[in-house]
Amino acid sequence: EAYDNVGRAYFEQNKLQAAAAQFRKAITLTPYLVSALVNYGVCLARLGHASAAIVPLERAVATAPDPTVSLVALGNAHTRARNYAKAEEVLVRAVEVSGGKSADALAMLAQAQSRLGKDELALVNFEAALALDPNSPIATGGKATTLQTLGRFDEAESLFRRAFDLDPTNGENF
């Protein structure tokens, strides 16, 4: 677990290459350490290797006693790899496993649905995510993007402003 802890420290400093190397060492020593598998997968996805991230994340899902976090990370990797139908499938499972109580799972599901052209369903899930976490920049920005797609520009503009207020460093999702 020492490598996993060092990896987390690098991850928090946004040193993703160094973090990934530490998580890889942790996995070599303990192949089913869920936190290392998830964090390694997240690092790979953020480094632009979304397809490669799927393997450790699928192993984490299979290993974790509560796979919600692993499923959300796996769904995100599929989204980044533009496998939107697979992302939707995985994220529906994440919502089910969480009992509908994971704002992240709902927001990521809505993003995948929006990419699949299921905008009305995406809005329902963004709203459910925001009901659980009104300060979610992912749900706020995603809802804004979907509203913009639907031509509801005034509503979208105010939500974009709120999303940037919530997280001024993360324009990735909107």
Coordinates of C-alpha atoms in Angstrom, one line a residue:
E1 CA 0.0 0.0 0.0
A2 CA 3.0 2.3 0.3
Y3 CA 3.2 2.7 -3.5
D4 CA -0.5 3.4 -3.6
N5 CA -0.1 6.1 -1.0
V6 CA 2.8 7.7 -2.8
G7 CA 0.8 7.5 -6.0
R8 CA -2.1 9.4 -4.3
A9 CA 0.3 12.1 -3.2
Y10 CA 1.5 12.6 -6.8
F11 CA -2.0 12.5 -8.1
E12 CA -3.1 15.3 -5.7
Q13 CA -0.2 17.4 -7.1
N14 CA -1.4 16.6 -10.6
K15 CA 1.8 14.7 -11.4
L16 CA -0.1 12.0 -13.3
Q17 CA 2.9 10.3 -14.9
A18 CA 4.6 9.8 -11.5
A19 CA 1.3 8.8 -9.9
A20 CA 0.7 6.2 -12.6
A21 CA 4.1 4.7 -12.1
Q22 CA 3.5 4.3 -8.4
F23 CA 0.1 2.8 -8.9
R24 CA 1.5 0.4 -11.4
K25 CA 4.1 -0.7 -8.8
A26 CA 1.3 -1.2 -6.2
I27 CA -0.6 -3.3 -8.6
T28 CA 2.4 -5.4 -9.4
L29 CA 2.8 -6.2 -5.7
T30 CA -0.9 -6.5 -4.9
P31 CA -2.8 -7.2 -8.2
Y32 CA -6.3 -6.7 -6.7
L33 CA -5.7 -3.5 -4.7
V34 CA -8.9 -1.7 -5.7
S35 CA -7.8 1.8 -4.9
A36 CA -4.6 1.4 -7.0
L37 CA -6.5 -0.1 -9.9
V38 CA -9.0 2.7 -9.9
N39 CA -6.4 5.4 -9.5
Y40 CA -4.2 3.9 -12.1
G41 CA -7.1 3.8 -14.5
V42 CA -8.1 7.4 -13.8
C43 CA -4.5 8.5 -14.4
L44 CA -4.3 6.6 -17.7
A45 CA -7.6 8.2 -18.8
R46 CA -6.5 11.7 -17.9
L47 CA -3.2 11.1 -19.7
G48 CA -5.1 10.4 -22.9
H49 CA -5.0 6.6 -22.7
A50 CA -8.7 6.0 -22.1
S51 CA -8.7 2.6 -23.9
A52 CA -5.8 1.4 -21.8
A53 CA -7.6 2.6 -18.6
I54 CA -10.5 0.2 -19.2
V55 CA -8.5 -3.0 -18.2
P56 CA -7.5 -2.0 -14.6
L57 CA -10.9 -0.4 -14.1
E58 CA -12.7 -3.5 -15.1
R59 CA -10.6 -5.5 -12.7
A60 CA -11.4 -3.0 -9.9
V61 CA -15.1 -3.4 -10.7
A62 CA -14.8 -7.1 -10.4
T63 CA -12.9 -6.9 -7.2
A64 CA -14.5 -4.1 -5.2
P65 CA -17.1 -4.9 -2.5
D66 CA -18.9 -1.7 -3.5
P67 CA -18.0 -1.1 -7.1
T68 CA -19.7 2.4 -7.5
V69 CA -16.5 4.4 -7.6
S70 CA -14.9 1.8 -9.9
L71 CA -17.9 1.8 -12.2
V72 CA -18.0 5.6 -12.4
A73 CA -14.3 5.6 -13.3
L74 CA -14.8 2.9 -15.9
G75 CA -17.8 4.8 -17.4
N76 CA -15.6 7.9 -17.6
A77 CA -12.9 6.0 -19.4
H78 CA -15.4 4.6 -21.9
T79 CA -16.7 8.2 -22.4
R80 CA -13.2 9.5 -22.9
A81 CA -12.6 6.6 -25.4
R82 CA -15.9 7.7 -27.1
N83 CA -17.5 4.3 -26.4
Y84 CA -20.7 6.1 -25.3
A85 CA -23.1 3.2 -25.5
K86 CA -20.7 1.1 -23.3
A87 CA -20.3 4.1 -21.0
E88 CA -24.1 4.4 -20.6
E89 CA -24.3 0.6 -19.8
V90 CA -21.6 0.8 -17.2
L91 CA -23.0 4.0 -15.6
V92 CA -26.6 2.7 -15.4
R93 CA -25.1 -0.2 -13.4
A94 CA -23.2 2.4 -11.2
V95 CA -26.5 4.2 -10.5
E96 CA -28.2 0.9 -9.7
V97 CA -25.4 -0.2 -7.4
S98 CA -25.4 3.1 -5.6
G99 CA -29.2 3.0 -5.2
G100 CA -29.5 6.2 -7.1
K101 CA -27.5 8.0 -4.4
S102 CA -24.3 8.8 -6.4
A103 CA -24.4 12.3 -8.0
D104 CA -21.2 11.5 -9.9
A105 CA -22.7 8.3 -11.4
L106 CA -25.9 10.2 -12.4
A107 CA -23.9 13.1 -13.9
M108 CA -21.6 10.8 -15.9
L109 CA -24.5 8.8 -17.1
A110 CA -26.2 11.9 -18.2
Q111 CA -23.1 13.0 -20.1
A112 CA -23.0 9.6 -21.9
Q113 CA -26.7 9.9 -22.7
S114 CA -26.2 13.4 -24.1
R115 CA -23.4 12.2 -26.4
L116 CA -25.8 9.5 -27.6
G117 CA -28.5 12.1 -28.5
K118 CA -30.7 11.2 -25.5
D119 CA -30.9 14.8 -24.4
E120 CA -34.2 14.7 -22.6
L121 CA -33.1 11.7 -20.6
A122 CA -29.8 13.3 -19.9
L123 CA -31.5 16.4 -18.5
V124 CA -33.5 14.2 -16.1
N125 CA -30.3 12.6 -14.8
F126 CA -28.4 15.9 -14.6
E127 CA -31.3 17.2 -12.5
A128 CA -31.2 14.1 -10.3
A129 CA -27.4 14.6 -9.8
L130 CA -27.9 18.2 -8.9
A131 CA -30.6 17.3 -6.4
L132 CA -28.0 15.1 -4.7
D133 CA -25.2 17.6 -5.1
P134 CA -26.2 21.1 -6.0
N135 CA -22.5 22.1 -6.2
S136 CA -21.5 19.5 -8.7
P137 CA -19.6 21.3 -11.5
I138 CA -19.8 18.2 -13.7
A139 CA -23.6 18.1 -13.5
T140 CA -24.0 21.8 -13.7
G141 CA -21.7 22.1 -16.8
G142 CA -23.1 19.0 -18.4
K143 CA -26.7 20.3 -18.0
A144 CA -25.6 23.6 -19.5
T145 CA -24.1 21.9 -22.5
T146 CA -27.3 19.8 -23.0
L147 CA -29.5 22.9 -22.7
Q148 CA -27.3 24.6 -25.3
T149 CA -27.7 21.6 -27.6
L150 CA -31.5 21.9 -27.2
G151 CA -31.4 25.6 -28.1
R152 CA -32.2 26.8 -24.6
F153 CA -29.4 29.4 -24.6
D154 CA -30.4 31.7 -21.7
E155 CA -30.7 28.8 -19.3
A156 CA -27.4 27.3 -20.6
E157 CA -25.5 30.6 -20.2
S158 CA -26.4 31.0 -16.5
L159 CA -25.5 27.3 -15.8
F160 CA -22.2 27.7 -17.6
R161 CA -21.4 30.7 -15.4
R162 CA -22.3 28.7 -12.3
A163 CA -20.2 25.7 -13.4
F164 CA -17.1 28.0 -13.9
D165 CA -17.8 29.6 -10.5
L166 CA -17.9 26.1 -8.9
D167 CA -14.7 25.0 -10.5
P168 CA -12.8 27.7 -12.5
T169 CA -10.0 25.3 -13.3
N170 CA -12.1 22.6 -15.0
G171 CA -13.5 23.5 -18.4
E172 CA -12.9 20.0 -19.7
N173 CA -16.5 19.0 -19.5
F174 CA -18.2 22.1 -20.9

